[in-house]
mmCIF file of C-alpha atoms and ligand atoms in Angstrom:
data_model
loop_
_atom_site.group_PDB
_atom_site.id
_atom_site.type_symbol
_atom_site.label_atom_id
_atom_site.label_comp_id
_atom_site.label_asym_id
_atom_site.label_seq_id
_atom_site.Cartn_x
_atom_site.Cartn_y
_atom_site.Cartn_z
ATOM 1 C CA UNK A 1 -125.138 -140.336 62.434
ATOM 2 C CA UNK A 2 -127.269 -141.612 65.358
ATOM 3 C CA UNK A 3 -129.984 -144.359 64.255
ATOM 4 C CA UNK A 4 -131.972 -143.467 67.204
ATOM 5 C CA UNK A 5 -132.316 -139.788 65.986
ATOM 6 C CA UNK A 6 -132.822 -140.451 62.567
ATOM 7 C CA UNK A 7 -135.601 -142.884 63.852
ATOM 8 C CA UNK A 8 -137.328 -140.274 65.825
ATOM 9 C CA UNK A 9 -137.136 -137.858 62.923
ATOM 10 C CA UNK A 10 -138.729 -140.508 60.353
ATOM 11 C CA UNK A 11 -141.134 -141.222 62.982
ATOM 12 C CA UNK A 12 -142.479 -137.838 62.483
ATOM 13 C CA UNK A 13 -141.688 -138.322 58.632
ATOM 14 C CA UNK A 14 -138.677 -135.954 58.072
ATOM 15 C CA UNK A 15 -136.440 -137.774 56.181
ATOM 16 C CA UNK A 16 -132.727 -137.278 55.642
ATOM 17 C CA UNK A 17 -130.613 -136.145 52.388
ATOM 18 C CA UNK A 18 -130.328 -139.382 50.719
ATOM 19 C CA UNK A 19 -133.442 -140.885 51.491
ATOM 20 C CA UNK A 20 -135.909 -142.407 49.540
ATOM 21 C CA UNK A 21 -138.322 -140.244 50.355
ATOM 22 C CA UNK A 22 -136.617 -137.008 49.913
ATOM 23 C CA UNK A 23 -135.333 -138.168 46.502
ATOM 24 C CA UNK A 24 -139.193 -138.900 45.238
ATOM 25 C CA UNK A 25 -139.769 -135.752 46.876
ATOM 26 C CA UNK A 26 -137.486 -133.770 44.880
ATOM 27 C CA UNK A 27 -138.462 -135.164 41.784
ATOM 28 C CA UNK A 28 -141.830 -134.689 41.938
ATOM 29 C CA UNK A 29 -141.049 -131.030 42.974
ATOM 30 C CA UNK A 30 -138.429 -130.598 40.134
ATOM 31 C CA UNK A 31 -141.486 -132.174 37.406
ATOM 32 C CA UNK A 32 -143.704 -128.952 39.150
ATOM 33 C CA UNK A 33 -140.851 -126.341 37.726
ATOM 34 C CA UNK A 34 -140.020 -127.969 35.241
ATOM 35 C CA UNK A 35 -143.971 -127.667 33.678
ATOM 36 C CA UNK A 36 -144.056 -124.378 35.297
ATOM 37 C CA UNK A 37 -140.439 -123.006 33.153
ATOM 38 C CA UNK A 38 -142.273 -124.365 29.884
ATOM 39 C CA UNK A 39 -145.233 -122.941 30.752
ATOM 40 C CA UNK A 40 -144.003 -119.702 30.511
ATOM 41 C CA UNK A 41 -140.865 -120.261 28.144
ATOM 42 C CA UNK A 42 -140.013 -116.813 25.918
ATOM 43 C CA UNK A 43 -142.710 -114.922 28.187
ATOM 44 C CA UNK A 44 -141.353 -111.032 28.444
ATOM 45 C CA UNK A 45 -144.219 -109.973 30.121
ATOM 46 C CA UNK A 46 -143.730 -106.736 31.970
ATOM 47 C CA UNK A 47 -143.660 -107.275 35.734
ATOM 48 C CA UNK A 48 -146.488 -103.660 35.441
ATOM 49 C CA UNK A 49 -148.342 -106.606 33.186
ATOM 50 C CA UNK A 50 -148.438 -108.843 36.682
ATOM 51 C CA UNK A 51 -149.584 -105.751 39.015
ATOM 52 C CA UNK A 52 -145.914 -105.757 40.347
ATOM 53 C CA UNK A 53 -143.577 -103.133 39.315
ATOM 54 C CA UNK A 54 -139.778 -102.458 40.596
ATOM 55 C CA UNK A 55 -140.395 -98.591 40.459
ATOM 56 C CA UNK A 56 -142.508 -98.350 43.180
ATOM 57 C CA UNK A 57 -142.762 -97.977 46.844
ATOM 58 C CA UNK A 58 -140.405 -98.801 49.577
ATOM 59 C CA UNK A 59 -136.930 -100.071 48.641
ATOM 60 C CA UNK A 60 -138.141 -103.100 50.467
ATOM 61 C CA UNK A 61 -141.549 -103.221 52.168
ATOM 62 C CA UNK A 62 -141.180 -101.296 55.627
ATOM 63 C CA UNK A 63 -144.023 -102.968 56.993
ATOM 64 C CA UNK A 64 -142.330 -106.639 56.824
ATOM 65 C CA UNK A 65 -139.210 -105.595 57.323
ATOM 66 C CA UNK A 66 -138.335 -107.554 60.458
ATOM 67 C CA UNK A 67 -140.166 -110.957 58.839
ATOM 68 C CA UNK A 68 -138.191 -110.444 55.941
ATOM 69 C CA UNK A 69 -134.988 -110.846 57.996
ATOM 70 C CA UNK A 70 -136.044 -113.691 60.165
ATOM 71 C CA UNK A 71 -134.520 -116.063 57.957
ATOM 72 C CA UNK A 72 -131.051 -114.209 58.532
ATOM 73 C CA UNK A 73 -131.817 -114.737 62.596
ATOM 74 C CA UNK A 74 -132.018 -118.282 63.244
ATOM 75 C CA UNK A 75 -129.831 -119.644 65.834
ATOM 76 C CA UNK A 76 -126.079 -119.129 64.722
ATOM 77 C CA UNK A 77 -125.191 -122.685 65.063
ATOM 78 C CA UNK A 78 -127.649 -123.588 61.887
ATOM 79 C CA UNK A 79 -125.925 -121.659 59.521
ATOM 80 C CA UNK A 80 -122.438 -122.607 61.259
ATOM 81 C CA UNK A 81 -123.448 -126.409 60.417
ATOM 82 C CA UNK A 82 -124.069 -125.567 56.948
ATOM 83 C CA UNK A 83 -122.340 -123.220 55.127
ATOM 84 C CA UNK A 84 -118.643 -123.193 53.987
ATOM 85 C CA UNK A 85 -116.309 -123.353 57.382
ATOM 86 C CA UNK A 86 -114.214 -119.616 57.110
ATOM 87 C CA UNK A 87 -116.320 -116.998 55.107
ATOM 88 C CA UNK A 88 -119.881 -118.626 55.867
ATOM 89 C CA UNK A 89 -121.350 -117.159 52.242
ATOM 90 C CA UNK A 90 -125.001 -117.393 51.973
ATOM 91 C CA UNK A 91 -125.459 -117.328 48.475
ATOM 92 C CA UNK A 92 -124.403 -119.609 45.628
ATOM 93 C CA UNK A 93 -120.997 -121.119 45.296
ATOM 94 C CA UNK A 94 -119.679 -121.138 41.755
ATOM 95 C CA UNK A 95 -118.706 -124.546 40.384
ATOM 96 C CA UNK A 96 -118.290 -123.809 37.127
ATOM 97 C CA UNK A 97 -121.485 -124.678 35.336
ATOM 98 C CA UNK A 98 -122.125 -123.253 32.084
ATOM 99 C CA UNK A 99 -125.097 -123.377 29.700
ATOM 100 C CA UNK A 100 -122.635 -124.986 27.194
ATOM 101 C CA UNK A 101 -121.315 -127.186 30.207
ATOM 102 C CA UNK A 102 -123.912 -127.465 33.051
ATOM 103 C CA UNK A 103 -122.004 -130.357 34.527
ATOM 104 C CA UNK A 104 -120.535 -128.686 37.768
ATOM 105 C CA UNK A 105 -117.295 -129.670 39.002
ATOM 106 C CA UNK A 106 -117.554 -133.025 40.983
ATOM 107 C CA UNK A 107 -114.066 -132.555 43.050
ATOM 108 C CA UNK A 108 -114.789 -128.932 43.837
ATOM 109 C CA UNK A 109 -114.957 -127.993 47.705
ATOM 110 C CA UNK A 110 -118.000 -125.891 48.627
ATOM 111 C CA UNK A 111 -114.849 -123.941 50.768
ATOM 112 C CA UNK A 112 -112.965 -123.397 46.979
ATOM 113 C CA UNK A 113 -116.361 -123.035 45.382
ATOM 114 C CA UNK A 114 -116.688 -119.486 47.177
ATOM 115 C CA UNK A 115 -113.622 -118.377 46.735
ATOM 116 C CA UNK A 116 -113.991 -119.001 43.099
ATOM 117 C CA UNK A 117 -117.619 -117.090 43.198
ATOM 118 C CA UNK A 118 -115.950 -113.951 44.864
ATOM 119 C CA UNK A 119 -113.240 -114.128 42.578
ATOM 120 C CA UNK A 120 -115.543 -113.935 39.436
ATOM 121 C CA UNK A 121 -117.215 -111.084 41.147
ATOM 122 C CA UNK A 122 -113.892 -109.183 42.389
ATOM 123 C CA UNK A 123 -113.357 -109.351 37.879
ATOM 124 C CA UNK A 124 -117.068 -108.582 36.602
ATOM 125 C CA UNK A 125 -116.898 -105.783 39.643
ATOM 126 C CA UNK A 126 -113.188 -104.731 38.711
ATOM 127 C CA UNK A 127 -112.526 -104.153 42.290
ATOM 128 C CA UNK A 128 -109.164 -103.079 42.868
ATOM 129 C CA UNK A 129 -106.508 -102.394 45.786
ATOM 130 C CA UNK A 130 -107.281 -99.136 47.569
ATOM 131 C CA UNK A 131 -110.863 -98.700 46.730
ATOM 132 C CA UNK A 132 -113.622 -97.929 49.277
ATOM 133 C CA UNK A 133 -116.522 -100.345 48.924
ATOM 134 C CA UNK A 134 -120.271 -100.597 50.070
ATOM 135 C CA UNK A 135 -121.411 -103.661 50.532
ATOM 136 C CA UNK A 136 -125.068 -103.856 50.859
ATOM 137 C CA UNK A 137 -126.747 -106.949 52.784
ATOM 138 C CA UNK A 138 -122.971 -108.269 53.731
ATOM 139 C CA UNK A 139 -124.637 -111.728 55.645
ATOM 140 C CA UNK A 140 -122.188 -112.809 57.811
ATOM 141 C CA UNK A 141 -119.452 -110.790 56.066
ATOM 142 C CA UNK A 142 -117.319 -113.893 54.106
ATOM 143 C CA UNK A 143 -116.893 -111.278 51.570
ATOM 144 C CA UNK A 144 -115.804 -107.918 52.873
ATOM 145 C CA UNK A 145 -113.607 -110.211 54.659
ATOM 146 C CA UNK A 146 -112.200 -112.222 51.408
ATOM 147 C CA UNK A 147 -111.425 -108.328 50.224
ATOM 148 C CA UNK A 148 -109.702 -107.355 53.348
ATOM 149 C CA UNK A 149 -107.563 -110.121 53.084
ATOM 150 C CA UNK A 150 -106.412 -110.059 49.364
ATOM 151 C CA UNK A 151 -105.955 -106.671 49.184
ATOM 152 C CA UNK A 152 -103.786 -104.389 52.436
ATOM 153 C CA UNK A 153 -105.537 -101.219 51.191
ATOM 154 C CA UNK A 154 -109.364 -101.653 50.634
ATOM 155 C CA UNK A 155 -111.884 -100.215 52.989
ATOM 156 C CA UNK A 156 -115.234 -101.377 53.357
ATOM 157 C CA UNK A 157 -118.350 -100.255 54.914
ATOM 158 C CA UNK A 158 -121.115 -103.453 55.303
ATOM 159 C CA UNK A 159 -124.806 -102.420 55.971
ATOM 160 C CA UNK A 160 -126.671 -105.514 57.322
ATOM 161 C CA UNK A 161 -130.280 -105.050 59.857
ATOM 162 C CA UNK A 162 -129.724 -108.997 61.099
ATOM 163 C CA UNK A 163 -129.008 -109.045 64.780
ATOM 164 C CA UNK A 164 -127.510 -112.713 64.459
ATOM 165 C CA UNK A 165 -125.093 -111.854 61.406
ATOM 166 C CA UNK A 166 -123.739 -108.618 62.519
ATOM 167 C CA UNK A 167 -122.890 -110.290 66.309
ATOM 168 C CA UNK A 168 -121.143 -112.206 64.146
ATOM 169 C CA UNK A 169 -119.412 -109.339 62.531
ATOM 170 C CA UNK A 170 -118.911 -107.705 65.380
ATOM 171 C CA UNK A 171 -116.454 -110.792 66.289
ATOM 172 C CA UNK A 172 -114.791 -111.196 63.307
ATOM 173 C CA UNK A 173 -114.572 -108.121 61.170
ATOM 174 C CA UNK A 174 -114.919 -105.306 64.075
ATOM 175 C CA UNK A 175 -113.021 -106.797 66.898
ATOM 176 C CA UNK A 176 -109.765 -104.546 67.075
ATOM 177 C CA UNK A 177 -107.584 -107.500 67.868
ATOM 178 C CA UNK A 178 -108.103 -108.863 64.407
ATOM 179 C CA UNK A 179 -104.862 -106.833 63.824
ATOM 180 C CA UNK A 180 -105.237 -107.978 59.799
ATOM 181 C CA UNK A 181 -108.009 -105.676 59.201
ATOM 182 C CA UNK A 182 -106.318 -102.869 61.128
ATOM 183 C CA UNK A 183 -109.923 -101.357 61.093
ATOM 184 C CA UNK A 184 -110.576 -100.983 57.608
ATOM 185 C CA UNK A 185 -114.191 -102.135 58.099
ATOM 186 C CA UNK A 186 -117.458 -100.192 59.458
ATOM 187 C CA UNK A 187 -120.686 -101.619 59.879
ATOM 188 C CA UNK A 188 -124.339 -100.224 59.493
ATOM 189 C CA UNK A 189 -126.841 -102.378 61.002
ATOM 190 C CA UNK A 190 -129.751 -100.628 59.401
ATOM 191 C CA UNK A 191 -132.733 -101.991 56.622
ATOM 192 C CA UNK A 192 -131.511 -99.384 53.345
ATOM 193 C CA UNK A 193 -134.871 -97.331 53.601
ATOM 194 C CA UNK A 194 -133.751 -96.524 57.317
ATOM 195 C CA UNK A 195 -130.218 -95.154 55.671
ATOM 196 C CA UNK A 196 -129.876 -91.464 55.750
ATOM 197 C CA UNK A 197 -126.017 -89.348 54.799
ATOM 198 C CA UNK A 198 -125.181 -89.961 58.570
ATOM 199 C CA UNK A 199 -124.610 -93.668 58.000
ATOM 200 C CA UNK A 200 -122.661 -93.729 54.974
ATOM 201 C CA UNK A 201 -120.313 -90.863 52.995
ATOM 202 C CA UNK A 202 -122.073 -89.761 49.935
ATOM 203 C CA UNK A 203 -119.719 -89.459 47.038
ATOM 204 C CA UNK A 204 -117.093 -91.474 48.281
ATOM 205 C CA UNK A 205 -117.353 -95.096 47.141
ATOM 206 C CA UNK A 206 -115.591 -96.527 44.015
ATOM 207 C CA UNK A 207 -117.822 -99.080 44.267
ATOM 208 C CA UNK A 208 -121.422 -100.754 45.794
ATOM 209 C CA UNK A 209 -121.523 -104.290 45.758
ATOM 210 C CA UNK A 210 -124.549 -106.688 45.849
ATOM 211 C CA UNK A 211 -124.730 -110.736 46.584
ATOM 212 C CA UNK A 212 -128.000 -112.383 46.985
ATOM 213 C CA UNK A 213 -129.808 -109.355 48.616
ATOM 214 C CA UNK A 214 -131.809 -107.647 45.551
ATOM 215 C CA UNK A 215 -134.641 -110.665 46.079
ATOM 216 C CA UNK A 216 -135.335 -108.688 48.849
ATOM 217 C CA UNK A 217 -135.673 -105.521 46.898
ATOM 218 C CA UNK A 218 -139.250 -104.175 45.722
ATOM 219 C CA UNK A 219 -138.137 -100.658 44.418
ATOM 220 C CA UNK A 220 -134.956 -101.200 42.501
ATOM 221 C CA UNK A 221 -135.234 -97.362 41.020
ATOM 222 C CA UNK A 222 -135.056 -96.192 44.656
ATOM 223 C CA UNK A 223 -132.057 -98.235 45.505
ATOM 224 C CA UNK A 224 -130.401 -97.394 42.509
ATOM 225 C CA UNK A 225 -130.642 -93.523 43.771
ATOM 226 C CA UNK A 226 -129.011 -94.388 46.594
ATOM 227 C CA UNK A 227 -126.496 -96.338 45.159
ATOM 228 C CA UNK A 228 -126.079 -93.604 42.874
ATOM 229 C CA UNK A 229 -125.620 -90.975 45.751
ATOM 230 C CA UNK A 230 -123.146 -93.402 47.661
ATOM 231 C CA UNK A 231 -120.976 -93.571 44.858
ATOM 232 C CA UNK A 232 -117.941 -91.197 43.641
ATOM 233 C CA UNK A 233 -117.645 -90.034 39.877
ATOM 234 C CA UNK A 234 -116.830 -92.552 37.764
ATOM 235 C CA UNK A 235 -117.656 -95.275 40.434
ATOM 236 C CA UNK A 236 -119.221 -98.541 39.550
ATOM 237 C CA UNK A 237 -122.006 -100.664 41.517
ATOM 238 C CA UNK A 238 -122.136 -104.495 40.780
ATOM 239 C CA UNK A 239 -125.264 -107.111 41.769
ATOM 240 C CA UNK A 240 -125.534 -110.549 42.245
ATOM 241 C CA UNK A 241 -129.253 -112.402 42.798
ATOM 242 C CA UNK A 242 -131.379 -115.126 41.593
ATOM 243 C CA UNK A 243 -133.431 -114.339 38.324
ATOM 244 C CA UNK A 244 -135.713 -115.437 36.108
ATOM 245 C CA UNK A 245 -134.350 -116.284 32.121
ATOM 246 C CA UNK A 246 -138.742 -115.963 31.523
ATOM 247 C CA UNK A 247 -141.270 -113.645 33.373
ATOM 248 C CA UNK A 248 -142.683 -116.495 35.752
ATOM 249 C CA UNK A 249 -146.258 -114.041 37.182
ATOM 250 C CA UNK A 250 -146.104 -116.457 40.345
ATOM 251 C CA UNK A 251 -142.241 -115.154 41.028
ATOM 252 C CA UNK A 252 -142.512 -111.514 41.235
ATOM 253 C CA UNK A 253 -143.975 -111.974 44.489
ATOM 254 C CA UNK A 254 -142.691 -114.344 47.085
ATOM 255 C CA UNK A 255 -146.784 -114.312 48.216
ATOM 256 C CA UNK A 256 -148.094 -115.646 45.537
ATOM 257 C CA UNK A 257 -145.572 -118.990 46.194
ATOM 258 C CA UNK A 258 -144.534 -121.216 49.282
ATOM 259 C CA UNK A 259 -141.238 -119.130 48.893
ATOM 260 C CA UNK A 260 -143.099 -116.266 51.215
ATOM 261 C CA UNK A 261 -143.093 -118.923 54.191
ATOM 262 C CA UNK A 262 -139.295 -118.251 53.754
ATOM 263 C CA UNK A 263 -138.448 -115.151 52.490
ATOM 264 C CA UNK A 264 -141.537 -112.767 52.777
ATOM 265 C CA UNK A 265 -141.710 -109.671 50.415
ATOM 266 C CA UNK A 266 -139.404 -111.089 48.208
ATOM 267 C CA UNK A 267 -139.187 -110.922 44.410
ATOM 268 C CA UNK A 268 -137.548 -112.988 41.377
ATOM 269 C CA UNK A 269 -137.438 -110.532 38.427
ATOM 270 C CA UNK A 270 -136.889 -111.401 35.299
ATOM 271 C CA UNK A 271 -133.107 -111.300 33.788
ATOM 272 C CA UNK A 272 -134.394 -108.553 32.143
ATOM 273 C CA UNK A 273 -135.973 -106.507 34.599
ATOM 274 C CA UNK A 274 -132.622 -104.873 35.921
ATOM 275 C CA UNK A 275 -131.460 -103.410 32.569
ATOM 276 C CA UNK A 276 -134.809 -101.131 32.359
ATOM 277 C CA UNK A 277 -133.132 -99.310 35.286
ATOM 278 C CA UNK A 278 -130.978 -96.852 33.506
ATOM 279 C CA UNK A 279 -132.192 -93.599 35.006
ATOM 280 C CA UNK A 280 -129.527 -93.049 38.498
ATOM 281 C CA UNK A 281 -126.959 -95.568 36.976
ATOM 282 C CA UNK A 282 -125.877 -95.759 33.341
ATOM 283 C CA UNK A 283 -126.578 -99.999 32.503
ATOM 284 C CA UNK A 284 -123.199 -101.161 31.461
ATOM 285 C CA UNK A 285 -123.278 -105.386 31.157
ATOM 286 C CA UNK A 286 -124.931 -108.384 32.280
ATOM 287 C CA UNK A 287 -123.984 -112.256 32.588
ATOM 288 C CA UNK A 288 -126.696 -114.962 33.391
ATOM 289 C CA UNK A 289 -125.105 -117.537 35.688
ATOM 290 C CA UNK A 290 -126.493 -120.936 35.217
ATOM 291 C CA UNK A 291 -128.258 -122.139 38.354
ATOM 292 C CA UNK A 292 -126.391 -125.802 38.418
ATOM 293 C CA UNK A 293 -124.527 -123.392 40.501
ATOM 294 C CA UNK A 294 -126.671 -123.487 43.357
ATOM 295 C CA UNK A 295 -128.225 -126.332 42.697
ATOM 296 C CA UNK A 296 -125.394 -127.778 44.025
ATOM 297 C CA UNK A 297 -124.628 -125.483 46.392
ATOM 298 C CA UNK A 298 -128.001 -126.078 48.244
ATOM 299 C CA UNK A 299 -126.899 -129.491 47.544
ATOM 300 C CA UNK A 300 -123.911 -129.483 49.736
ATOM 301 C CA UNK A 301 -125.743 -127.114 52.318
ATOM 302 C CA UNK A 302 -128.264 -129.652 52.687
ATOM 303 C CA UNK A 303 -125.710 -132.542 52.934
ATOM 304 C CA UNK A 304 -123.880 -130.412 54.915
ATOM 305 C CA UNK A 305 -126.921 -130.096 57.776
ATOM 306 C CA UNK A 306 -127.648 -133.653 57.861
ATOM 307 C CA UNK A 307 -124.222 -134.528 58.982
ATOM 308 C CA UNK A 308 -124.507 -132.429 61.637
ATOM 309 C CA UNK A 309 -128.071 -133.335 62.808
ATOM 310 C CA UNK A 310 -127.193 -134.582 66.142
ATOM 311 C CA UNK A 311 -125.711 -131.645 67.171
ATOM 312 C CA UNK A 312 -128.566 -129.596 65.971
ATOM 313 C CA UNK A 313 -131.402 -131.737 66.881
ATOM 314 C CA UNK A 314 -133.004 -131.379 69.487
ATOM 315 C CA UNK A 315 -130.776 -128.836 71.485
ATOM 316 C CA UNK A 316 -131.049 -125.834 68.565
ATOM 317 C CA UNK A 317 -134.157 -126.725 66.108
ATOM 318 C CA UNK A 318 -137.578 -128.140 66.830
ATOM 319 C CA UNK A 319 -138.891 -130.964 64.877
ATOM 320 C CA UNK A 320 -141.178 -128.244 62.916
ATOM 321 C CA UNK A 321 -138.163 -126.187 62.272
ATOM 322 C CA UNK A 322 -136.363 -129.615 61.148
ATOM 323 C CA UNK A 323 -139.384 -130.587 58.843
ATOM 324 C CA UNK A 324 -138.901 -126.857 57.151
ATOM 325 C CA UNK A 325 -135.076 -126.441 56.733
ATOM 326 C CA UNK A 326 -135.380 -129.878 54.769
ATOM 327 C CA UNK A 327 -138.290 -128.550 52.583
ATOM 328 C CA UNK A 328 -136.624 -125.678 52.084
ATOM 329 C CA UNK A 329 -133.030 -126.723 50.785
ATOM 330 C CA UNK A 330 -135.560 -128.810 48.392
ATOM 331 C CA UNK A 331 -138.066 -126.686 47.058
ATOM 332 C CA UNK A 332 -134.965 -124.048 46.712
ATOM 333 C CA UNK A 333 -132.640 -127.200 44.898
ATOM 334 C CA UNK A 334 -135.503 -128.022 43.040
ATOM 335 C CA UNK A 335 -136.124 -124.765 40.901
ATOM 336 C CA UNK A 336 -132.417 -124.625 39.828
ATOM 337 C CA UNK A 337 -132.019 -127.993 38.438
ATOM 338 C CA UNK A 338 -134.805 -128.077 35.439
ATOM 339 C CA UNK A 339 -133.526 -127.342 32.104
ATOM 340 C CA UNK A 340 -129.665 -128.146 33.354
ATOM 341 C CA UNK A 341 -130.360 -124.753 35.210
ATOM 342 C CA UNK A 342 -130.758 -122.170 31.813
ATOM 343 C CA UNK A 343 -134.023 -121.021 33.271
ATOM 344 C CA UNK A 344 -133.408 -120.356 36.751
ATOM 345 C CA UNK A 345 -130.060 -118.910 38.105
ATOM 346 C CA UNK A 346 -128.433 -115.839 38.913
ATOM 347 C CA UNK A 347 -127.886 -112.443 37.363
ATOM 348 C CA UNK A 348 -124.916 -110.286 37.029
ATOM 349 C CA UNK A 349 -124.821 -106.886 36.656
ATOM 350 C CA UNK A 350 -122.466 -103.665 36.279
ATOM 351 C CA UNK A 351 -123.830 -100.433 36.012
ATOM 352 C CA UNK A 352 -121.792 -97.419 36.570
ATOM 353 C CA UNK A 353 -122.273 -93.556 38.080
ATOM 354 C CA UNK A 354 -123.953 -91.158 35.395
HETATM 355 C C1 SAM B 401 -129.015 -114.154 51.099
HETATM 356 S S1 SAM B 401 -128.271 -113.122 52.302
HETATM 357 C C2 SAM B 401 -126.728 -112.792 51.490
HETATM 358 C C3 SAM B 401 -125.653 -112.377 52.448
HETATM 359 C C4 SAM B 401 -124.267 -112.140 51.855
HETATM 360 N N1 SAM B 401 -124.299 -111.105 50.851
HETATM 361 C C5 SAM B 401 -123.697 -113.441 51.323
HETATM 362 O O1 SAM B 401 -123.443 -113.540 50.097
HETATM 363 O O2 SAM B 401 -123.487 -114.343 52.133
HETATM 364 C C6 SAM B 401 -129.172 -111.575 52.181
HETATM 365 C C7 SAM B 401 -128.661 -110.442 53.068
HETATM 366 O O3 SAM B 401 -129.418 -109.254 52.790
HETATM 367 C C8 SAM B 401 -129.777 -108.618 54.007
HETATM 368 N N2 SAM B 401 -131.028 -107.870 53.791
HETATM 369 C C9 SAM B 401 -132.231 -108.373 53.436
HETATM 370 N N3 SAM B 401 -133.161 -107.387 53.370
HETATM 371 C C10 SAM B 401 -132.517 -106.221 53.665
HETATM 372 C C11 SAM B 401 -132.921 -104.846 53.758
HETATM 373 N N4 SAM B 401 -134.177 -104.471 53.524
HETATM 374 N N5 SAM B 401 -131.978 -103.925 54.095
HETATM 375 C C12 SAM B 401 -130.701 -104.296 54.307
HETATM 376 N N6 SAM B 401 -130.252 -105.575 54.228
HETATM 377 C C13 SAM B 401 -131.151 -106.526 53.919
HETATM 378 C C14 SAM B 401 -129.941 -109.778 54.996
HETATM 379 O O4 SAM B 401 -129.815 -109.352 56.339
HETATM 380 C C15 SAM B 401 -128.795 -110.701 54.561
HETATM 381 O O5 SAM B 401 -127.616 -110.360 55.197
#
């Protein structure tokens, strides 16, 4: 790494994984969750109790629709500098942690780390050879494209609005000379309350997959309609995101935290919250994934973007956008890590066609 960059950058104090500073920083940032997580330890609260409810309105706020995609539009290069080399997953890698054994696996590769998160969800989801398969929010498609190549007949249909990740898609997953996926996937580049039956075959998916995408959701009971009208008899729908173990008021809505400079319109429910939804889809099981998980995934990420900070800085991010990519890999790192990660981390869930 270049001194004289690093220089300028602590100049303009931005300081680098590692550092000092960033350590204190983190710390003091964990000690703010950690208060916050006792705080509200054991609280079911309602979100209805908060003036937030997931049975209402849009299935994600029209109106902020295109901010609440502007994180998935940076420049390509970021997220290229970052995230694992081949499938480029933006959500947590799993390394194993447990709430029996938090400790994630040290000699784990971020790259193996994926894989073994997709894996876990190809069981939970029991995802099979020959099924057709919605994935909703597909990022830059790591994957639909992990399906396509462990199993010769899937077929997948992706629905992503982000004008950066579906170029992206576009080269990988659509181009026809990617003779591999002999054109077994489609993509919808459309927000879901823009998705009508012209975009996607009612009644014909075995199943509709979710990973790291229902933050962004405000009306889960909508969604689940759709789900529920995109799916064949007997088909199953399967969601990964962040949660809650407590009702935290200040998380079921991204405004009410920093987390709205980032993600805007966005919501951590409860692990609960989900299960309530029972109406469109029958609620079959749940798993709480502790959030060492992505703890250290952010952890690598960050790493990860420091390394490549001369190539990114200056020709692809300001020193502003610097400054917030750092504060955001640790205000995100530090919510995971308090109580070895058993009150922050993600949710699974199965639910299937009634
Ligand atoms: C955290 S990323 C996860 C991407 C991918 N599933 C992965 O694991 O790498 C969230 C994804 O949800 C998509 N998304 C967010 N809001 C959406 C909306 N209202 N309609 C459709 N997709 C949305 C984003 O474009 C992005 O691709």
């Amino acid at each position: 790494m270049s001194n004289d960059i690093i220089q300028q950058l602590n100049n303009h104090n931005i300081y680098g994984y590692g550092s000092a500073e960033l350590i204190k920083f983190e710390t003091q940032m964990t000690t703010y969750f950690s208060r916050e997580f006792k705080r509200w330890r054991n609280n079911k609260d309602l979100p209805e109790v908060h003036g937030v409810s997931s049975f209402e309105g849009d299935i994600a706020k029209k109106e902020t629709h295109a901010e609440s995609i502007e994180h998935y539009n940076k420049k390509f290069n970021i997220y290229q500098a970052f995230l694992d080399k081949k499938y480029m997953a933006y959500t947590m890698a799993y390394y194993g942690a447990t709430d029996d054994e938090p400790n994630t696996n040290e000699a784990k590769s971020l790259e193996n780390a994926q894989i073994d998160k997709f894996e876990l969800i190809i069981k939970r989801a029991q995802i099979e050879d020959g099924h057709s398969i919605l994935e909703l929010g597909c990022g830059f498609g790591g994957f639909s494209r992990y399906l396509l190549e462990k199993f010769p007949n899937i077929t997948l249909t992706g629905i992503n609005p982000s004008v950066v990740q579906t170029a992206h898609l576009r080269e990988t997953l659509l181009d026809k000379n990617q003779q591999t996926h002999n054109n077994r996937f489609n993509l919808v580049q459309k927000f879901f309350d823009d998705i009508t039956k012209d975009d996607i075959d009612f009644g014909s998916y075995d199943r509709v997959i979710s990973i790291g995408v229902l933050e962004a959701v405000t009306n889960l009971d909508k969604l689940f309609k759709l789900i529920s009208l995109a799916l064949k008899s007997g088909g199953k729908t399967f969601h990964h995101f962040i949660v809650s173990t407590d009702t935290i008021p200040q998380f079921l809505s991204a405004e009410d935290t920093l987390m709205a400079d980032y993600f805007p319109g966005g919501h951590i429910w409860p692990y609960d919250e989900p299960k309530r939804h029972n109406t469109h889809l029958k609620f079959i099981d749940s798993w709480f994934v502790n959030g060492m998980n992505y703890w250290r995934t952010l952890d690598e990420w960050h790493k990860r973007f420091w390394e490549s900070i001369e190539i990114l800085y200056p020709e692809y991010l300001t020193l502003e956008e610097v400054d917030d990519w750092n504060k955001y890999f640790i205000l995100c790192k530090s919510m995971f890590s308090p109580d070895k990660g058993k009150s922050y981390g993600n949710g699974h869930y199965l639910y299937e066609k009634n």
